[in-house]
CSV table of C-alpha atoms and ligand atoms in Angstrom, one decimal:
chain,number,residue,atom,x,y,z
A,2,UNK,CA,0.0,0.0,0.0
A,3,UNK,CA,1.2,3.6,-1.0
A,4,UNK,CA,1.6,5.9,2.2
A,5,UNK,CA,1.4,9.2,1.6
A,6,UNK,CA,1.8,12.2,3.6
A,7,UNK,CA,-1.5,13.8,3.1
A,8,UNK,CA,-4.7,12.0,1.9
A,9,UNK,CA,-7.1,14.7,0.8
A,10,UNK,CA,-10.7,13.8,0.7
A,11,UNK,CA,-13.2,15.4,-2.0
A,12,UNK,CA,-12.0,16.8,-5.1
A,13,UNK,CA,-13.8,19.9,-5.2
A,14,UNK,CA,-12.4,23.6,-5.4
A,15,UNK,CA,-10.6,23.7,-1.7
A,16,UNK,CA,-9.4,20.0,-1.9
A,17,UNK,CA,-7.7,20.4,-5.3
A,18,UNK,CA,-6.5,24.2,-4.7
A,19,UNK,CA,-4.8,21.9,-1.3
A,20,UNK,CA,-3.3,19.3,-3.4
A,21,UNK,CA,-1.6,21.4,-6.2
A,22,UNK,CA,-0.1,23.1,-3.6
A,23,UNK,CA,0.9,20.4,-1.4
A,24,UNK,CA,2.1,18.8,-4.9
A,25,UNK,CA,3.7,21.9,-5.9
A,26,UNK,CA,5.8,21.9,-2.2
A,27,UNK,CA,7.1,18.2,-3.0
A,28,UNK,CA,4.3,16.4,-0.5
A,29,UNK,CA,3.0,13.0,-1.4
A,30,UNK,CA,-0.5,13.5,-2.1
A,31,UNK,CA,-3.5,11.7,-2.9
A,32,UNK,CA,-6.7,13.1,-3.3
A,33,UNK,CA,-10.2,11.0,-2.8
A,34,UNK,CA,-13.4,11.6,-4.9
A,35,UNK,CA,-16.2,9.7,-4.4
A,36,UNK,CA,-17.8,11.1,-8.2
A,37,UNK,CA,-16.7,9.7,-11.6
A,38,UNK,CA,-15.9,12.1,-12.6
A,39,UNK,CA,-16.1,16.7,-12.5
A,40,UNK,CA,-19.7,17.4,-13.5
A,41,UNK,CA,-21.2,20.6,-13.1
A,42,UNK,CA,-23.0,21.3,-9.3
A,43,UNK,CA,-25.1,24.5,-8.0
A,44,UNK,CA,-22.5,27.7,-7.6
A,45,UNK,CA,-21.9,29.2,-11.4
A,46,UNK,CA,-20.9,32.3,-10.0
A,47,UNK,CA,-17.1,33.1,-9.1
A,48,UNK,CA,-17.0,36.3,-7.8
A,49,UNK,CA,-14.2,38.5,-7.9
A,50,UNK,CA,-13.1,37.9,-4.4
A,51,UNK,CA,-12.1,34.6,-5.8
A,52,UNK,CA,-9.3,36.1,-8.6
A,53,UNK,CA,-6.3,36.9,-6.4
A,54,UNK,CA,-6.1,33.1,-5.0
A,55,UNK,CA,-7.1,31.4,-8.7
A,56,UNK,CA,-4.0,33.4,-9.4
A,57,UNK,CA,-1.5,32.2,-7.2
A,58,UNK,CA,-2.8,28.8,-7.9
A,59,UNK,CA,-2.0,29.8,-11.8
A,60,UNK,CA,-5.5,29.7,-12.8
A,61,UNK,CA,-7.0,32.7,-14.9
A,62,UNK,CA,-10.6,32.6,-16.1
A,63,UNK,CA,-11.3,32.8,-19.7
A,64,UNK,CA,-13.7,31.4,-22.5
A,65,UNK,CA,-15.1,29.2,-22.9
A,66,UNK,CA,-15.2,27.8,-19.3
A,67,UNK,CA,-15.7,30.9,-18.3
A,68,UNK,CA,-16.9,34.4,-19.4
A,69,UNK,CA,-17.4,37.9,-17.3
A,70,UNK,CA,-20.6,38.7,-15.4
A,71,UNK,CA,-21.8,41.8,-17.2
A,72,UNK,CA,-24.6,43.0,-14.4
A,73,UNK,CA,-26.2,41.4,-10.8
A,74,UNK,CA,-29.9,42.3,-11.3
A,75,UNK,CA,-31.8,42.3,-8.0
A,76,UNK,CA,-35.8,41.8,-7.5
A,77,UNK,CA,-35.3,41.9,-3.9
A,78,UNK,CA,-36.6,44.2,-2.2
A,79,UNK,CA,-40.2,45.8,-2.9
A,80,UNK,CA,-40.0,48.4,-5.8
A,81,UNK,CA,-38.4,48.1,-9.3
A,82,UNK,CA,-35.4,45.6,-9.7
A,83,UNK,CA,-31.9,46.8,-8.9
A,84,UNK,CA,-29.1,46.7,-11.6
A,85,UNK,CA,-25.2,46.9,-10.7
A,86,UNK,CA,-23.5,47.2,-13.8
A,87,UNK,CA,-20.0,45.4,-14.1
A,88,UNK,CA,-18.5,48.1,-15.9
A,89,UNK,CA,-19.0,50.6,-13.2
A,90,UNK,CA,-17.4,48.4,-10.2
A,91,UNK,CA,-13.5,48.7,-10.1
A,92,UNK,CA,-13.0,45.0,-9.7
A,93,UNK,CA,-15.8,43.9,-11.9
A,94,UNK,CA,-18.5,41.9,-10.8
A,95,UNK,CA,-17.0,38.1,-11.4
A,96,UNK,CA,-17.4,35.1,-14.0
A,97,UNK,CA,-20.3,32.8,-15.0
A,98,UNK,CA,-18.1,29.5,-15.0
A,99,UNK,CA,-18.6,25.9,-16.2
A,100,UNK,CA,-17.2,24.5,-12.9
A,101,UNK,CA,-16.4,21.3,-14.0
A,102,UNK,CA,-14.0,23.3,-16.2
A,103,UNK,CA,-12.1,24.7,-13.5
A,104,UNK,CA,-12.3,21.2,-11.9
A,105,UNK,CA,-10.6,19.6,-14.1
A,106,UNK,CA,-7.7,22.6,-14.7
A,107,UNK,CA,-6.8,22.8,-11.6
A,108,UNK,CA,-6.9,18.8,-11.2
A,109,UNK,CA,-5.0,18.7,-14.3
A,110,UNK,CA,-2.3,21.5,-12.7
A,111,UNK,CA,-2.5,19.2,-9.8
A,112,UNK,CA,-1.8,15.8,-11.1
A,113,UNK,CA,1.2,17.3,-13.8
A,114,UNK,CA,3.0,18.3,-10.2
A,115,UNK,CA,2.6,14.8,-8.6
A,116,UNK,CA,-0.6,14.6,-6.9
A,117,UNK,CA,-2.6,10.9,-7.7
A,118,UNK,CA,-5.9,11.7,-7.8
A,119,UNK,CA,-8.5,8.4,-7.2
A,120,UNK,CA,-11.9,9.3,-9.0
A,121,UNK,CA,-14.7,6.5,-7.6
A,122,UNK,CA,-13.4,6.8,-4.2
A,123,UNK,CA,-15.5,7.2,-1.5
A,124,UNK,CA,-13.8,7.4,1.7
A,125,UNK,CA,-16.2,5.5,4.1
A,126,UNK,CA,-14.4,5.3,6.9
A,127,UNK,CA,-11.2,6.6,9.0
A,128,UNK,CA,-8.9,4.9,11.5
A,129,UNK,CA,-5.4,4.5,13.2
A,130,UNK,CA,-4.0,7.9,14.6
A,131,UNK,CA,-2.1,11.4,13.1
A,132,UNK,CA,0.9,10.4,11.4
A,133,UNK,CA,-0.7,6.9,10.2
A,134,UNK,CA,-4.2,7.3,9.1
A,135,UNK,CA,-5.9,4.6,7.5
A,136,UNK,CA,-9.0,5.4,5.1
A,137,UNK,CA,-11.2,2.6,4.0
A,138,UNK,CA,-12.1,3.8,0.6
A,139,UNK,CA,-14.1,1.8,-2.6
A,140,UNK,CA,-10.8,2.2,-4.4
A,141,UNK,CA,-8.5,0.5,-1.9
A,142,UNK,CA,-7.7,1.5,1.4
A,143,UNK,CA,-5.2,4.5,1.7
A,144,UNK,CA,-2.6,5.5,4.5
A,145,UNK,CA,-1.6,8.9,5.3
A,146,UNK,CA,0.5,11.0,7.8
A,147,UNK,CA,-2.7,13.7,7.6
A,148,UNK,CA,-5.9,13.8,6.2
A,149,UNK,CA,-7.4,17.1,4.5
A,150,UNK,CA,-10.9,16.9,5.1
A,151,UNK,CA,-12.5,19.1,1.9
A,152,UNK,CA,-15.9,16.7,1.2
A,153,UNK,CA,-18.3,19.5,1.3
A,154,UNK,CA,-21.1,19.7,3.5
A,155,UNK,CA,-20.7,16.2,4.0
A,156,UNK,CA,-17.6,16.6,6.4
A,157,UNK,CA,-16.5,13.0,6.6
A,158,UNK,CA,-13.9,13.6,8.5
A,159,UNK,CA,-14.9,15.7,11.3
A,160,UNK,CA,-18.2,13.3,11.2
A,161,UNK,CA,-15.7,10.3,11.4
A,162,UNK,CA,-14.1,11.8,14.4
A,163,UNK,CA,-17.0,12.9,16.1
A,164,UNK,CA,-17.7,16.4,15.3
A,165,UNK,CA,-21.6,17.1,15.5
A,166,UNK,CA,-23.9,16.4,11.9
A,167,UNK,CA,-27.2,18.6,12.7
A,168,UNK,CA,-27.0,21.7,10.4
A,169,UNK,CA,-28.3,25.2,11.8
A,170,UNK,CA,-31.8,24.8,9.2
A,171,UNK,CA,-32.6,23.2,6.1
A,172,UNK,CA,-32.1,25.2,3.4
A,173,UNK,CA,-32.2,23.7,0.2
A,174,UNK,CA,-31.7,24.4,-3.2
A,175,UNK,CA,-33.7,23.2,-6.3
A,176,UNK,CA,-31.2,23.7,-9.2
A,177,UNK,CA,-31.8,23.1,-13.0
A,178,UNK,CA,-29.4,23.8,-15.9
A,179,UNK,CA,-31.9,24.6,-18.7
A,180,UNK,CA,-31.2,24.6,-22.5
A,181,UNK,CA,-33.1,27.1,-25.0
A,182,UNK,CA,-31.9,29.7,-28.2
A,183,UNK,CA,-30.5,32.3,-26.6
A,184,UNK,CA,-29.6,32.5,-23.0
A,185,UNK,CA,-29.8,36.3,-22.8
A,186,UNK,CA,-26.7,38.6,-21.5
A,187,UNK,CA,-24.4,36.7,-18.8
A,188,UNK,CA,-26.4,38.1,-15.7
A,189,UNK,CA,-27.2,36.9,-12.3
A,190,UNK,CA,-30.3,37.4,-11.7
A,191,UNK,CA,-32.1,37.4,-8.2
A,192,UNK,CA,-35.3,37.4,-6.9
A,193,UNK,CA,-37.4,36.5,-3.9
A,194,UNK,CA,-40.9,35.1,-3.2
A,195,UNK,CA,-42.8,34.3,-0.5
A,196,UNK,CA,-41.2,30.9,-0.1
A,197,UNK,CA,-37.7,31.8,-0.4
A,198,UNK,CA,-35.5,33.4,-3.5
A,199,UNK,CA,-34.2,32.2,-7.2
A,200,UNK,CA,-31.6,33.4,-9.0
A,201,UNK,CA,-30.9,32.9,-12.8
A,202,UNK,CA,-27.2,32.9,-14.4
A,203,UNK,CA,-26.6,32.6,-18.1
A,204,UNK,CA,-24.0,30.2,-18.4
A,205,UNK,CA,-20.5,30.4,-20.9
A,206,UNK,CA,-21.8,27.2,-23.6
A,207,UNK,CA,-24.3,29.1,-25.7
A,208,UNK,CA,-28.1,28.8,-24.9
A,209,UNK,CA,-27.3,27.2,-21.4
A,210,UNK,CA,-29.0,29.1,-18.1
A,211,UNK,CA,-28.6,27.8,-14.1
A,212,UNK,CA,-31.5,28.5,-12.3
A,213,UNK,CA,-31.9,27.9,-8.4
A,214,UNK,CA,-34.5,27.7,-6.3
A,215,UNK,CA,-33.4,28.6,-2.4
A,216,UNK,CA,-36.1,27.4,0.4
A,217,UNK,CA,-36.7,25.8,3.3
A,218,UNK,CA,-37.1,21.8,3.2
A,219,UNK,CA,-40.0,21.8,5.5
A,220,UNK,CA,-42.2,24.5,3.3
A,221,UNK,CA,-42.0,21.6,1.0
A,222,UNK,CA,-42.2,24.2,-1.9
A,223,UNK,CA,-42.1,22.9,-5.6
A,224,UNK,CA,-40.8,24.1,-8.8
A,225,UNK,CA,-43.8,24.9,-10.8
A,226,UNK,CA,-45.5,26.8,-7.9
A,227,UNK,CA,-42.8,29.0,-6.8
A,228,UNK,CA,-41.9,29.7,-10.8
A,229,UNK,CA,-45.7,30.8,-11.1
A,230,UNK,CA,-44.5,33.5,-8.0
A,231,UNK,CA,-41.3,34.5,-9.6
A,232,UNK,CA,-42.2,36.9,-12.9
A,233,UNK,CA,-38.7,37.9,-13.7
A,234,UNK,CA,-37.2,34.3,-13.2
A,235,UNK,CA,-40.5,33.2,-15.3
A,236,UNK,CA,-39.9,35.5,-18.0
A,237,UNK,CA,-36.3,34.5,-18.4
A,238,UNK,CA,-36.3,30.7,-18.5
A,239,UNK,CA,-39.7,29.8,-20.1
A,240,UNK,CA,-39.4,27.9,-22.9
A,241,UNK,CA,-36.5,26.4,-22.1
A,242,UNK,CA,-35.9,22.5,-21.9
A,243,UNK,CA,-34.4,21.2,-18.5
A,244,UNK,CA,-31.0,19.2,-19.3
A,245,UNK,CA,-30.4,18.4,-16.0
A,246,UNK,CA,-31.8,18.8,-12.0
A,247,UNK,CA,-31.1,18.4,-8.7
A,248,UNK,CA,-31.9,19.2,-5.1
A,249,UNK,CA,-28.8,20.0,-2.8
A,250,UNK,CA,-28.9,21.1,1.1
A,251,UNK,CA,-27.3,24.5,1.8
A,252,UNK,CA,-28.2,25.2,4.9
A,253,UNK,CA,-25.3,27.6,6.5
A,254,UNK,CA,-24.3,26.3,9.8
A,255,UNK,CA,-21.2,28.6,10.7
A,256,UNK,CA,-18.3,27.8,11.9
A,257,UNK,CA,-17.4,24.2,12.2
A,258,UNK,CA,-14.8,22.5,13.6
A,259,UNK,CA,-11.7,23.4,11.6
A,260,UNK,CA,-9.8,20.7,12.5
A,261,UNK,CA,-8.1,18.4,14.8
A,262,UNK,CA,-4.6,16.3,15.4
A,263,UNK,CA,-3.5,14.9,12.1
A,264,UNK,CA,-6.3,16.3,10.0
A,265,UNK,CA,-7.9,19.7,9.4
A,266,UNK,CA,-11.2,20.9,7.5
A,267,UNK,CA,-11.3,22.5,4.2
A,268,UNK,CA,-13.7,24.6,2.6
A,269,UNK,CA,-17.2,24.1,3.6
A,270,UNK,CA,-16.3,20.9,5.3
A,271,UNK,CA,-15.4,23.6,7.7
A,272,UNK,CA,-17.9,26.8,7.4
A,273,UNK,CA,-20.1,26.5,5.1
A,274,UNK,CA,-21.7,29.8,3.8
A,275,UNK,CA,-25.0,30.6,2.7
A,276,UNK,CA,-25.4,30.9,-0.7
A,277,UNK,CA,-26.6,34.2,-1.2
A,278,UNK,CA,-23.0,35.7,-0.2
A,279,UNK,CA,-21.3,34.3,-3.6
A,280,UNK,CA,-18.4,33.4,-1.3
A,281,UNK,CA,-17.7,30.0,-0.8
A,282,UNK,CA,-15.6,29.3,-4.0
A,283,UNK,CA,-13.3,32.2,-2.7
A,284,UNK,CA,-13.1,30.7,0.9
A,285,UNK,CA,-12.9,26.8,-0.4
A,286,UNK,CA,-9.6,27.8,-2.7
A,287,UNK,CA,-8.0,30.4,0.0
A,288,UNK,CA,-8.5,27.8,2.7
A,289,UNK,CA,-7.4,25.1,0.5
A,290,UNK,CA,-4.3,26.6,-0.7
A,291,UNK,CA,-3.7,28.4,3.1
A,292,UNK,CA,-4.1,24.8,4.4
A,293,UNK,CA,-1.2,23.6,2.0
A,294,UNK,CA,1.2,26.2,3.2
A,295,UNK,CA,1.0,25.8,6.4
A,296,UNK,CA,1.4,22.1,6.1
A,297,UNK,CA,4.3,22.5,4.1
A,298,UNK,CA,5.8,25.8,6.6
A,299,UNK,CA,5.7,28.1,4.6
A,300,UNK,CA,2.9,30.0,6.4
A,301,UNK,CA,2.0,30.6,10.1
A,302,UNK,CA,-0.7,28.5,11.2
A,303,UNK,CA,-3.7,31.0,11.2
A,304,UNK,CA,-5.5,32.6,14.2
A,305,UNK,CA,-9.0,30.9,14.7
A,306,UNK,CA,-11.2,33.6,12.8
A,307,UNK,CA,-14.2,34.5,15.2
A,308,UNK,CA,-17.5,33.0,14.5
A,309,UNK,CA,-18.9,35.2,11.4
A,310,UNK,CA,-21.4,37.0,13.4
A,311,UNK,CA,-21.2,40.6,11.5
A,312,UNK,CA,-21.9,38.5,8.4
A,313,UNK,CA,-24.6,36.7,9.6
A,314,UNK,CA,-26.3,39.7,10.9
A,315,UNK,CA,-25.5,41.8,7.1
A,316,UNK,CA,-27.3,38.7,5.9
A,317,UNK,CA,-30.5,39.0,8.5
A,318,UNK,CA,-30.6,42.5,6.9
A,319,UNK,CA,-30.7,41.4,3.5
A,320,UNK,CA,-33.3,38.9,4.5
A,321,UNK,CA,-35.4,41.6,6.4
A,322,UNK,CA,-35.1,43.9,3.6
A,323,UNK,CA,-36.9,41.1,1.1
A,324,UNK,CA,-39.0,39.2,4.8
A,325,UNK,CA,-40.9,42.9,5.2
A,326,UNK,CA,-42.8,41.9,1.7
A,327,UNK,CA,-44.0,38.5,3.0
A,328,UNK,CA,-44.1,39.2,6.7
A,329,UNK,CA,-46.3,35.9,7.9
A,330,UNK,CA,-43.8,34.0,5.1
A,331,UNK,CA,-42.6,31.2,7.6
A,332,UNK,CA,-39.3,31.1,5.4
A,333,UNK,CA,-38.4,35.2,5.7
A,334,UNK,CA,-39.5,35.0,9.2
A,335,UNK,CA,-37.2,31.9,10.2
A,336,UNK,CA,-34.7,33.6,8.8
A,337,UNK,CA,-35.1,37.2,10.2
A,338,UNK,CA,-35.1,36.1,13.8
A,339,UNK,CA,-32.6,34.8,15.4
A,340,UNK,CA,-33.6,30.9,16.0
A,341,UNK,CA,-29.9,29.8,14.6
A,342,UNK,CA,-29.0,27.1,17.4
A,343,UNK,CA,-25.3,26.9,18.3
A,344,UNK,CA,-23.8,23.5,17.4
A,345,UNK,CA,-22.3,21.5,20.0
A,346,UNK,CA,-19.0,20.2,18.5
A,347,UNK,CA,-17.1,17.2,20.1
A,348,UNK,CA,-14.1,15.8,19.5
A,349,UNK,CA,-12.6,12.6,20.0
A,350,UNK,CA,-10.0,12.4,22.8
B,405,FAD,C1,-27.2,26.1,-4.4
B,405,FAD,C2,-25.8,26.7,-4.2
B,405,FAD,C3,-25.4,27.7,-4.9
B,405,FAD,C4,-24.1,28.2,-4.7
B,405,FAD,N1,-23.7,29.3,-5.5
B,405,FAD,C5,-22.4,29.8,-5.3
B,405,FAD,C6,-21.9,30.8,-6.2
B,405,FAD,O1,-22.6,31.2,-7.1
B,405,FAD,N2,-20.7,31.2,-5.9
B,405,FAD,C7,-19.9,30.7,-5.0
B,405,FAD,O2,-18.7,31.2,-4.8
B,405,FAD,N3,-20.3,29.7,-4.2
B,405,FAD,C8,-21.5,29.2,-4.3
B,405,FAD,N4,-22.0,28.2,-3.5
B,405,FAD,C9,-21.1,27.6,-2.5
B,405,FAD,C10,-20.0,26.8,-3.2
B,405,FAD,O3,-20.5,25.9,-4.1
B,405,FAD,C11,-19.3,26.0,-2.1
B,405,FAD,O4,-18.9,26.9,-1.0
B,405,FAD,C12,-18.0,25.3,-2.6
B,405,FAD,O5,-18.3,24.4,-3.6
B,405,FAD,C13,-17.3,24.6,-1.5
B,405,FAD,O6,-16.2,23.9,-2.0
B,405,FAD,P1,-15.6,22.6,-1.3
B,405,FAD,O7,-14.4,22.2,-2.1
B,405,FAD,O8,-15.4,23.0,0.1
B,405,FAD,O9,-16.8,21.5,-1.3
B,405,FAD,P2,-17.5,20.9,-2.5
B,405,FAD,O10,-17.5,21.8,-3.7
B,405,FAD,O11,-18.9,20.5,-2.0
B,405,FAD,O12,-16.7,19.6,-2.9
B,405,FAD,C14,-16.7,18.5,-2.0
B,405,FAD,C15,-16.2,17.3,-2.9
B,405,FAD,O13,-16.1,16.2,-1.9
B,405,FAD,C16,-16.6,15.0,-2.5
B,405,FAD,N5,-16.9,14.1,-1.5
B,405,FAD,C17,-17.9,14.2,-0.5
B,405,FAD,N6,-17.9,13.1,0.3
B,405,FAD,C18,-16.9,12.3,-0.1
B,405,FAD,C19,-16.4,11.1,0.4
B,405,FAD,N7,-16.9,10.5,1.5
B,405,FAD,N8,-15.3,10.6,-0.3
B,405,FAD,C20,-14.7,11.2,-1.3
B,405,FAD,N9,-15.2,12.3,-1.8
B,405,FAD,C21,-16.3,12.9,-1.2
B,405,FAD,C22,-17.8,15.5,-3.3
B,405,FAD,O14,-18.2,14.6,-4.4
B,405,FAD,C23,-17.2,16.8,-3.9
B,405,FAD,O15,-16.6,16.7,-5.1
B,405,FAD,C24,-23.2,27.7,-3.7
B,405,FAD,C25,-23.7,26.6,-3.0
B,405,FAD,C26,-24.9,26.1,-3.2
B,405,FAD,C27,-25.4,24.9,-2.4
């Protein structure tokens, strides 16, 4: 069996900015993904607070996997929609990107500097101690010095080592990527309704638009019905045939446990965010690539960043600006006072 010095698990923007620069530093890496293979997932949108990191990693967006965001329109609040224009914002407003694009450059980037990368591979379960991990993955079972824990939401590793599951609400998302003629100008598009908020994106292939639809699991809202409440959204994919769908959780818990002996969580493995800030690509790759270089000394572990309580209560006032429409709305009103539950985190002795 191969031993490596990290095992990285998920290959998904923080785990694979983590392994090209653990590769990069001369670290024996292996990196765990339970898909086949990249395929495109909810999150389209990489802002611009996401450029500076994609470029130390080496990675600059361009066509066709990914082309600029020309304007955020916003059918938020009550009142006409709000347009920011990209061309009047100083660092631009972001890309629409095919992820599985960047995926697989910055796998690519990734493998050409030594990093094995094991598509198929659900790791399902960890033992043995820092500095000799065993994984028990589909694939074969891996050892490794330390385990990088990037799986997403699903934290495996902090769930393997006894960190808490239960997620601060069930937020879901309802997310289609729709084929029809013309896909319109590369805009996000947002807008609320009573149970919960959509937005639109044009995507970079021609004719192709991601649409979302952000609720509660428990208003047990549907497509059709929440469309029928959303004109601009309506207006902008009608007619257009679905080529794929799926329904992901993204509820926002906060901050997580970021990590323990021997192993440390990446991305939202370790705070997840809620979609509506745009942020968690940023925050996967920085924490990713941060991870690396601490690993590898040439950066200072980090001071534990506060819980994000300023951002939490921006995004109460976000939701209070668009809850004040639908005031009895059970989703706006779970979401404008303060119910969020702090998780109890344990970890294993
Ligand atoms: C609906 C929605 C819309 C979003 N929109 C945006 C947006 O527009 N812009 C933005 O910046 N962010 C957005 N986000 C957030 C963004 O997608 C995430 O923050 C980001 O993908 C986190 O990256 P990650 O690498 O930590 O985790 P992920 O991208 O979730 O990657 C985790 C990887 O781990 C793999 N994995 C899981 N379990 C295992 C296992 N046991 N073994 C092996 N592999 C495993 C998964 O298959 C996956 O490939 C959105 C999120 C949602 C839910």
């Amino acid at each position: 069996m191969t031993v490596h010095d990290v095992a990285v698990i998920g290959a998904g923007p923080a785990g694979l900015a983590a392994a090209l620069t653990l590769a990069e530093g001369g670290a024996r890496v292996v990196v765990l993904e339970r898909s086949e293979s990249f395929r495109d997932m909810p999150g389209e949108h990489l802002g611009p607070a996401a450029l500076p990191v994609l470029a130390r990693l080496g990675w600059t967006p361009r066509a066709p996997g990914a082309v600029p965001l020309s304007a955020i329109v916003s059918h938020w609040r009550a009142g006409p929609p709000v347009r920011q224009e990209a061309l009047f914002d100083p660092y631009g407003l972001g890309f629409a990107i095919e992820r599985a694009t960047l995926l697989s450059d910055l796998a690519a980037r990734a493998g050409a500097a030594g990093a094995a990368l094991r598509f198929g591979s659900t790791a399902r379960g960890i033992s043995g101690r820092p500095g000799d991990w065993r994984i028990t993955c589909d694939s074969g079972d891996v050892t490794a010095g330390a385990i990088f824990d990037a799986s997403g939401r699903a934290r495996r590793v902090a769930r393997a080592l006894g960190a808490a599951a239960g997620a601060a609400d069930d937020l879901i998302c309802h997310h289609r990527v729709l084929a029809g003629a013309d896909a319109g100008a590369v805009e996000l598009v947002l807008e609320a309704v009573d149970q919960g908020w959509w937005y639109t994106l044009a995507l970079p292939r021609p004719g192709r638009i991601a649409a979302g639809f952000v609720t509660d699991r428990m208003t047990g809202a549907v497509w059709e019905s929440a469309l029928g409440r959303a004109p601009a959204t309506r207006a902008r994919i009608g007619g257009f045939s679905e080529c794929t769908r799926c329904t992901v959780p993204c509820g926002s818990p906060g901050q997580h446990l970021a990590g323990g002996a021997g192993w440390r969580g990446l991305g939202d493995a370790h705070a997840a965010s809620d979609p509506l800030s745009g942020l968690g690509l940023a925050r996967a790759l920085s924490d990713g690539r941060e991870a690396a270089r601490v690993y590898l000394g040439l950066a200072p572990e980090p001071v534990p960043l506060p819980p994000r309580s300023a951002e939490t209560a921006t995004r109460r006032l976000l939701y209070a600006e668009a809850g004040a429409r639908w005031p009895r709305a059970s989703f706006w009103r779970a979401r404008t006072e303060d119910k969020r539950r702090p998780l109890a985190l344990r970890e294993r002795a």
